Coordinates of C-alpha atoms in Angstrom, one line a residue:
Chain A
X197 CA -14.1 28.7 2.9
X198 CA -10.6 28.5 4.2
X199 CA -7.3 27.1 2.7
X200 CA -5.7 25.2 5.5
X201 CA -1.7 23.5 5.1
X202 CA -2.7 19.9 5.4
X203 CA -1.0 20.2 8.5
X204 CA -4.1 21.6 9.7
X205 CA -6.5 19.0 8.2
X206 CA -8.7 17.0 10.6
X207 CA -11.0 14.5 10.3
X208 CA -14.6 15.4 10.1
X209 CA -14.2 18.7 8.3
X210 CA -16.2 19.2 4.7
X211 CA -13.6 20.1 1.4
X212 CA -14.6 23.0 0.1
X213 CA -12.7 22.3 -3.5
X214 CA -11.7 19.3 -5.3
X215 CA -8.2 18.3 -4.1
X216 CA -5.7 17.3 -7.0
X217 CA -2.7 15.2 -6.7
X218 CA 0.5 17.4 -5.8
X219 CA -1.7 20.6 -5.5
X220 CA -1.5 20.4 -9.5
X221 CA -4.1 22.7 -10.9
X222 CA -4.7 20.1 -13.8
X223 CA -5.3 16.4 -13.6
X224 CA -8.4 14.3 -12.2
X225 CA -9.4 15.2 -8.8
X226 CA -8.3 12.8 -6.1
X227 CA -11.0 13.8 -4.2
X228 CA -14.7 15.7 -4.7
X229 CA -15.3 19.3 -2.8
X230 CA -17.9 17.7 -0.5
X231 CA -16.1 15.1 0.3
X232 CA -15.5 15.0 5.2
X233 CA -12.4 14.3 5.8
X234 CA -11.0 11.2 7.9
X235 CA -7.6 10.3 9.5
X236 CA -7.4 7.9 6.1
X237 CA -8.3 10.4 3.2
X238 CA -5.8 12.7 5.0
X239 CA -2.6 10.6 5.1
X240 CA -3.4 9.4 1.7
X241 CA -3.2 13.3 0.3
X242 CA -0.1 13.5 2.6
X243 CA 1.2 10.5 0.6
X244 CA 0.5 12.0 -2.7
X245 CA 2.2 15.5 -2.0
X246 CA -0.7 17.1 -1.6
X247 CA 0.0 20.6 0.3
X248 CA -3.2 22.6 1.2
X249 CA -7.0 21.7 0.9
X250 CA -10.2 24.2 1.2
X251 CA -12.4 23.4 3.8
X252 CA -15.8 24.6 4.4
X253 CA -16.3 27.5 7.0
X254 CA -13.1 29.0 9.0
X255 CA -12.3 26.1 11.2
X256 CA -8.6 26.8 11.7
X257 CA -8.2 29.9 14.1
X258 CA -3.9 30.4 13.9
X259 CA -1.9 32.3 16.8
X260 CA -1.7 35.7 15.7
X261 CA -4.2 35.7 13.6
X262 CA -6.5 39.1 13.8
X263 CA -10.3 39.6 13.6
X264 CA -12.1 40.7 11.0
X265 CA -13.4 43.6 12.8
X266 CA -8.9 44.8 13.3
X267 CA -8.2 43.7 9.9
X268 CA -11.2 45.8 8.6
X269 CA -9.9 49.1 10.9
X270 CA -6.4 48.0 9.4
X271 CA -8.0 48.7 5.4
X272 CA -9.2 51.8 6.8
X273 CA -6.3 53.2 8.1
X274 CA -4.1 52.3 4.6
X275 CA -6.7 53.5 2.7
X276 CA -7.1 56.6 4.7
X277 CA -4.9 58.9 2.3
X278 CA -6.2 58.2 -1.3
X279 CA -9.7 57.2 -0.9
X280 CA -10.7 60.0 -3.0
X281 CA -9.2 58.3 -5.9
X282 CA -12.1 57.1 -7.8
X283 CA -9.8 53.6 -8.6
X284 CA -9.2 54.0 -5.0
X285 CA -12.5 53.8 -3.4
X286 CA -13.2 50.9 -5.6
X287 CA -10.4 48.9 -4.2
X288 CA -11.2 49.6 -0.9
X289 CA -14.7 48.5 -1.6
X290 CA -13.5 45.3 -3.3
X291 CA -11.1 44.4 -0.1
X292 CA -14.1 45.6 2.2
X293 CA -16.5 42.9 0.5
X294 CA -13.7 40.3 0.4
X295 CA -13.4 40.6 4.6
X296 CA -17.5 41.5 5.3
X297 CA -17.8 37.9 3.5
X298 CA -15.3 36.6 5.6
X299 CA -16.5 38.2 8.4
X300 CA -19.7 36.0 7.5
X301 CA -17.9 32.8 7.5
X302 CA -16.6 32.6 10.6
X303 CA -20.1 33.9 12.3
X304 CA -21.5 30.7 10.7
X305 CA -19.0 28.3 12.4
X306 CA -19.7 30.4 15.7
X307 CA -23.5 29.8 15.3
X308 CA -23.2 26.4 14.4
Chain B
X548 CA 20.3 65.3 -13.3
X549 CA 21.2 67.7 -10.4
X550 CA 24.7 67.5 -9.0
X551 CA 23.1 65.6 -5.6
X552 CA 21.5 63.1 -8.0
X553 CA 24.2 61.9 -10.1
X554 CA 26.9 61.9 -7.3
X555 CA 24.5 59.7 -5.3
X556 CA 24.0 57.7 -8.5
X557 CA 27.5 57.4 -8.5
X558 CA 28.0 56.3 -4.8
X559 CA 25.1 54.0 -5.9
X560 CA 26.2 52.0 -8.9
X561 CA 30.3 51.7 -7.7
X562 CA 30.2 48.2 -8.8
X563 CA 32.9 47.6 -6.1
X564 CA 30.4 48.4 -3.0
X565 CA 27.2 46.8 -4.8
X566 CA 26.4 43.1 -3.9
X567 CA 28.9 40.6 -5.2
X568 CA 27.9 39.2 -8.5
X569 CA 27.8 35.7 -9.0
X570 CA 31.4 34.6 -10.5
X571 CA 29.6 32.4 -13.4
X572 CA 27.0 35.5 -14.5
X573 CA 30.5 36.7 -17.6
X574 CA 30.3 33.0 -18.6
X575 CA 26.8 32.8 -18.7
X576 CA 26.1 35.8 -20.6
X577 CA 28.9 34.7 -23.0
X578 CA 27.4 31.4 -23.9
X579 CA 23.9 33.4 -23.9
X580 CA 25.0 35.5 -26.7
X581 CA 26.2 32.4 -28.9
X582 CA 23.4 30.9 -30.6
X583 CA 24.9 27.9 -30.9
X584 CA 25.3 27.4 -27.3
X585 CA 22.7 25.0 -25.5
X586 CA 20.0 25.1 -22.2
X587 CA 22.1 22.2 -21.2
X588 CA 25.7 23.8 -21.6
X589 CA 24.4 27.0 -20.0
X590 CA 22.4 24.7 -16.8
X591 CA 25.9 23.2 -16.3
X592 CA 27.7 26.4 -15.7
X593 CA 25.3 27.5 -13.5
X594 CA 25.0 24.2 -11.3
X595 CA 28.6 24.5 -10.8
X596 CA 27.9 27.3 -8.4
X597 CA 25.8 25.1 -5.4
X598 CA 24.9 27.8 -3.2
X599 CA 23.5 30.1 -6.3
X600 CA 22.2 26.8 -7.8
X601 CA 20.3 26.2 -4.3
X602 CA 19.0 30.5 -4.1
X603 CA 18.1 29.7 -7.9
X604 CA 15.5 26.6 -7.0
X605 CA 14.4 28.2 -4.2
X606 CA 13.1 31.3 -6.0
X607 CA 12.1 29.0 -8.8
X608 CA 10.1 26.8 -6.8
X609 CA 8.6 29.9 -4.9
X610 CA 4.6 30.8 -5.7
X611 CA 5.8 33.4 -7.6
X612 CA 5.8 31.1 -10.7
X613 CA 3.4 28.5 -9.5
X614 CA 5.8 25.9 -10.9
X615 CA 6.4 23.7 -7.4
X616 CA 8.7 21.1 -8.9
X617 CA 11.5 22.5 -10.2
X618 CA 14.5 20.4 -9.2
X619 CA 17.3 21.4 -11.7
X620 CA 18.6 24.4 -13.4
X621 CA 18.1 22.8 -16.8
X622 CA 14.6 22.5 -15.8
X623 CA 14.3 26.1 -14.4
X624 CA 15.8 27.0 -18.1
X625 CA 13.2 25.2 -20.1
X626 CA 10.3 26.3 -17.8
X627 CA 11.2 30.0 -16.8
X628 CA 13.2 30.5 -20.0
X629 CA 17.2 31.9 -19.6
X630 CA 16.9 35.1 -19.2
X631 CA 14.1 34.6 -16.2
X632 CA 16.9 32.4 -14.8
X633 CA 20.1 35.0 -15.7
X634 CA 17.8 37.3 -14.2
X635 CA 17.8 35.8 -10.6
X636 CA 21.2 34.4 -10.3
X637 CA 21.8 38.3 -10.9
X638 CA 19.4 39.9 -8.5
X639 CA 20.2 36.0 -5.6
X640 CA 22.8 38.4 -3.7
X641 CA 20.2 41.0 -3.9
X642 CA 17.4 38.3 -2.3
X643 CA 19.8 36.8 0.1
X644 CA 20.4 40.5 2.1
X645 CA 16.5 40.9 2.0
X646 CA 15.7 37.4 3.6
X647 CA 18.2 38.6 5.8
X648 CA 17.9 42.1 7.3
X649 CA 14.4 42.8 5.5
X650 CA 11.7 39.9 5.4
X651 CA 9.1 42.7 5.4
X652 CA 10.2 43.6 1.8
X653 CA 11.2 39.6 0.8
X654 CA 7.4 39.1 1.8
X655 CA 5.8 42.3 -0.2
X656 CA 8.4 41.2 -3.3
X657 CA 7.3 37.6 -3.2
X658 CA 3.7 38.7 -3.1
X659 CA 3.7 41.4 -5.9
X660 CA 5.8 38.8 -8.0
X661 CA 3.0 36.0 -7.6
X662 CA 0.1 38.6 -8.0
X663 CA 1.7 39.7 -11.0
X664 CA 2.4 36.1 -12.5
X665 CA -1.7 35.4 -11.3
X666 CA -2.7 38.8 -13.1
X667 CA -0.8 37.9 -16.5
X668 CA -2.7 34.8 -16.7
X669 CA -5.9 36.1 -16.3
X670 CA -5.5 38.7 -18.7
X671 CA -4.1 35.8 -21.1
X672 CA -0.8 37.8 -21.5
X673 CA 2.3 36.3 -22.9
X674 CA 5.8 36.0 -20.7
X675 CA 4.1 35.7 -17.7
X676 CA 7.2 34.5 -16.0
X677 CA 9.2 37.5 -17.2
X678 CA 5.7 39.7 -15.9
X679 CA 6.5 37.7 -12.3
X680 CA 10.6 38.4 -12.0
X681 CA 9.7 42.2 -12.3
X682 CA 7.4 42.4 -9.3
X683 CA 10.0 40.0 -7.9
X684 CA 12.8 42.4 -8.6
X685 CA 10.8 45.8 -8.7
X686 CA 12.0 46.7 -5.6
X687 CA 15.7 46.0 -5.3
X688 CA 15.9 50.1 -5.8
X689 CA 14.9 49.5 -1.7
X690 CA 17.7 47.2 -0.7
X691 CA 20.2 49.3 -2.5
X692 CA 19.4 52.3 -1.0
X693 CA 19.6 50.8 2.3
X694 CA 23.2 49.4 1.6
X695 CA 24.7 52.7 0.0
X696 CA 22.7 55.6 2.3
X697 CA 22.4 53.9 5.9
X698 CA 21.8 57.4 7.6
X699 CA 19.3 58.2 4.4
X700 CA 16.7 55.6 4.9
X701 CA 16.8 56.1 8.5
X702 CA 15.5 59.6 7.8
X703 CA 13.5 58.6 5.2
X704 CA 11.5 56.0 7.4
X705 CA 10.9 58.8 10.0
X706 CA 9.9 61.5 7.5
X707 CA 7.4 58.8 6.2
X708 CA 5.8 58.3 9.6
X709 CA 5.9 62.5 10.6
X710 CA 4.7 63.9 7.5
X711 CA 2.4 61.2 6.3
X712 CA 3.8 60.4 3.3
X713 CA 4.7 57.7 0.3
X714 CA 8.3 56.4 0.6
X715 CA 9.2 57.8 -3.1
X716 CA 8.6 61.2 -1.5
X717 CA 10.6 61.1 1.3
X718 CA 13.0 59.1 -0.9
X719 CA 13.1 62.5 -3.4
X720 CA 13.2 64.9 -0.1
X721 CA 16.1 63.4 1.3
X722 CA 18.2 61.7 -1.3
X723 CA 17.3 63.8 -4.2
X724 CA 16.0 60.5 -6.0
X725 CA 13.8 57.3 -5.6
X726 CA 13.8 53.5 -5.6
X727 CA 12.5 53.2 -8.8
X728 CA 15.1 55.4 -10.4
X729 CA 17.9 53.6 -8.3
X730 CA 16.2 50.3 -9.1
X731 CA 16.3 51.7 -12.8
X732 CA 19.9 52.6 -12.8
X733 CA 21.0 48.9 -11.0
X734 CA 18.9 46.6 -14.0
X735 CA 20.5 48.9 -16.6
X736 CA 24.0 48.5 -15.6
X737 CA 23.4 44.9 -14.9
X738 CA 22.3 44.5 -18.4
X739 CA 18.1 43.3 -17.3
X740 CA 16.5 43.3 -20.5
X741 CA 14.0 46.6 -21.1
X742 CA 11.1 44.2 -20.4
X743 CA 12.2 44.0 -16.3
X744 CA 14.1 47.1 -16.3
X745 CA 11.4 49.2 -17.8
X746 CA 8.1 47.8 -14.8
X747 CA 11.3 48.4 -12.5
X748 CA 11.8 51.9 -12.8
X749 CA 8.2 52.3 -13.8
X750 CA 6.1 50.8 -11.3
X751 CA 5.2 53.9 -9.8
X752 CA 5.3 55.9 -13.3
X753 CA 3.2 53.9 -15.7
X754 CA 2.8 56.7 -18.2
X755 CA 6.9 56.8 -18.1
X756 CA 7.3 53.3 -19.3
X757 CA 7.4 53.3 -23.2
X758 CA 8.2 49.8 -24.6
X759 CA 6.8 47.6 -22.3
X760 CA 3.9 49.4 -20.9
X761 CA 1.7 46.8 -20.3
X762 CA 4.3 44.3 -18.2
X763 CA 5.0 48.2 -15.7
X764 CA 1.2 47.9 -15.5
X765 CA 1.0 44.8 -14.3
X766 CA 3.5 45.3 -11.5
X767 CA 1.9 48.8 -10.8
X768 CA -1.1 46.9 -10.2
X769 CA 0.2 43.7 -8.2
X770 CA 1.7 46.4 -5.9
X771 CA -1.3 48.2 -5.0
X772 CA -3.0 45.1 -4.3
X773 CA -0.4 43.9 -2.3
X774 CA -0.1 47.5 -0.1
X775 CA -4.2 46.9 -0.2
X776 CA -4.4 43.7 1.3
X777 CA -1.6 44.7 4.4
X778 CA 0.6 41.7 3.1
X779 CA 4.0 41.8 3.8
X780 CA 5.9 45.6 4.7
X781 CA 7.1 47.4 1.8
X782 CA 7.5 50.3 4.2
X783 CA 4.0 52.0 2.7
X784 CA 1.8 53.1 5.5
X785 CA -0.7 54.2 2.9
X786 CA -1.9 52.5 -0.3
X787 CA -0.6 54.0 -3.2
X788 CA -2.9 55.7 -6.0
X789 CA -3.8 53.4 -8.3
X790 CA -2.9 54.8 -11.6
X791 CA -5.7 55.3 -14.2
X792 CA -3.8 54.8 -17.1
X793 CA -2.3 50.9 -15.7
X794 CA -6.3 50.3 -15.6
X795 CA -6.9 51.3 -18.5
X796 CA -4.0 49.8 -20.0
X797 CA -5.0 46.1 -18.6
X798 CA -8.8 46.9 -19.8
X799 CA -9.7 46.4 -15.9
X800 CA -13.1 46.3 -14.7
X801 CA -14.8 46.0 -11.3
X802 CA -15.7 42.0 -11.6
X803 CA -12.1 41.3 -13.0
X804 CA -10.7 43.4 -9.9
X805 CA -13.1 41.5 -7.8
X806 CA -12.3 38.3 -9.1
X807 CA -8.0 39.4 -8.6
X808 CA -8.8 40.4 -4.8
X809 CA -10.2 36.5 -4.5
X810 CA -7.6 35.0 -5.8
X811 CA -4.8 36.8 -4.7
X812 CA -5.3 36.4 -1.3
X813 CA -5.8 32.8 -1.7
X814 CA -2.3 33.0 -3.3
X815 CA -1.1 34.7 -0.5
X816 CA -1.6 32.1 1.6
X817 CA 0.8 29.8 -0.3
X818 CA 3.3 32.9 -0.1
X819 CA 2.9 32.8 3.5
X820 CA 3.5 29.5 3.6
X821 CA 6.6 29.3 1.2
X822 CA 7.8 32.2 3.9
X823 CA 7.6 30.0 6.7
X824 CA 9.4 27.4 5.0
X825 CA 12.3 29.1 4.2
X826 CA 12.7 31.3 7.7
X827 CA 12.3 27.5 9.0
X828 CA 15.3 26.8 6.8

């Protein structure tokens, strides 16, 4: 799953969330996480202020943007001083699950 | 204090060397005091000030409160309460150098202020918007020590690369006292209430904070996630320890820390956004 500025949004690509009016947390859902998108459904969120939308899989690869594999040498680095920190090592095992499952995303899109 | 310590915090807190104050702050706090005074009276006095009225929205608007719509001061009032807003027209000069000279640090502040505000909720706490202007603001020890001790905080940035170390401890090596305590000093004498002044000078010394313990925990906490997570550039090349007794004081666990790493970073993608937006500016 990937949260994409609306910018971003093309047609064809699955919502991974229900999308509310405004980005408003509360309020009926304009649209079902399920839902592809088309050139339609995405000027009618741009009409109704929505922002951002969660697609399915990591379709949007930005400039600049760094691999898993960096960002995951990256954790090791600033976690390099304190991992002996009980608290510590838990974090670091938290942020390494959060990338290894991000990691798993995008080798999904490449297979498919 | 030594002699070092409370020269420097006298260099530090000359009021006539510190970031200009906003002119309508005296009236402000003046019709604050009076009871009798209303959000209304108080939202005109600060609209008459455009470019703080403008700096004002734009932090209000900012993910840190996870408002979005916030188009006047008299709505910034009623939603972040006054002394959120007092707080920020105090601390816009503050912002304004950071967007300027530091975005690394506007970044990390604008994180640890929405991780915080995302963290408050979770736990159910109450003042969740002053919980997000102190991990806005529990830096500013940062940019003030950059303005007063220019030669300082270049050797303090190379004594944290050589010897490997946190920023507070070069900070204590070199100028004899740290960002939290200068941060500290700054809220008191601009009069911050305890609850922002104490996470302030406490975020890196939860045990230190008496009154408002659970609020410095909260920051203490946002901070570490935010140094864990690379966001931003606080100046940390290492991730702080995170301090048992904040955990314990938030009654932490491993699936609600699980459940904060997930959310925060999809928060930080609005941050990054809201970034953008104003560098676009």
């Amino acid at each position: 799953m990937q949260k994409i500025p609306l910018l971003h949004a093309k047609a064809e690509m699955t919502l991974a969330k229900d999308v509310f009016r405004g980005n408003s947390p509360v309020g009926f859902p304009l649209c079902g996480k399920g839902t592809k998108l088309t050139e339609d459904l995405i000027a009618r969120f741009e009409g109704m202020d929505v922002k951002t939308v969660y697609v399915e899989g990591h379709p949007v690869w930005e400039e600049g943007e760094r691999s898993v594999n960096d960002l995951l040498h990256d954790l090791d680095c600033r976690f390099s001083k304190t991992l002996q920190n009980p608290l510590n090592a838990l974090l670091y095992d938290t942020y390494k699950a959060y990338l290894t499952n991000l990691m798993e995303d995008n080798s999904d899109r490449q297979a498919k | 204090m030594t002699d070092k310590r409370s020269k420097l915090r006298k260099i530090i807190m000359d009021t006539r060397t510190l970031p200009t104050l906003p002119s309508v702050i005296n009236k402000l706090n003046s019709l604050s005091e009076n009871e009798k005074s209303s959000i209304q009276e108080m939202a005109k006095i600060v609209s008459s000030d455009q470019v703080l009225s403008a700096r004002i929205l734009r932090l209000a608007n900012s993910p840190s409160y996870g408002f979005y719509r916030v188009s006047t001061i008299s709505n910034a009032m009623i939603l972040l309460g006054v002394n959120v807003v007092k707080s920020l027209a105090l601390s816009s000069s503050i912002f304004a150098i950071m967007e300027k000279d530091s975005v690394g640090l506007w970044e990390h502040s604008l994180a640890v202020g929405t991780v915080a505000n995302l963290i408050a909720r979770k736990l159910g706490l109450p003042e969740c918007e002053e919980i997000a202007t102190a991990g806005l603001l529990h830096d500013i020890g940062k940019v003030i020590i950059s303005i007063k001790c220019r030669d300082a905080e270049k050797d303090i940035v190379r004594l944290v690369h050589e010897k490997r170390v946190y920023t507070m401890e070069a900070e204590r090596e070199i100028i004899d006292t740290d960002h939290a305590e200068v941060g500290g000093w700054l809220s008191k004498s601009w009069f911050l209430p305890d609850k922002l002044s104490e996470p302030i000078a406490f975020h890196h010394d939860v045990a230190g904070s008496e009154n408002h313990r659970i609020k410095t925990a909260v920051v203490h906490i946002a901070d570490v996630l935010i140094c864990a997570g690379g966001f931003g550039n606080s100046g940390e090349t290492f991730v702080p320890p995170v301090q048992k007794i904040a955990w314990d004081t938030l009654k932490l666990n491993e699936q609600i820390l699980a459940e904060l790493v997930n959310e925060a970073e999809d928060k930080l993608v609005e941050v990054k956004n809201f970034c953008l937006e104003m560098m676009g500016d």
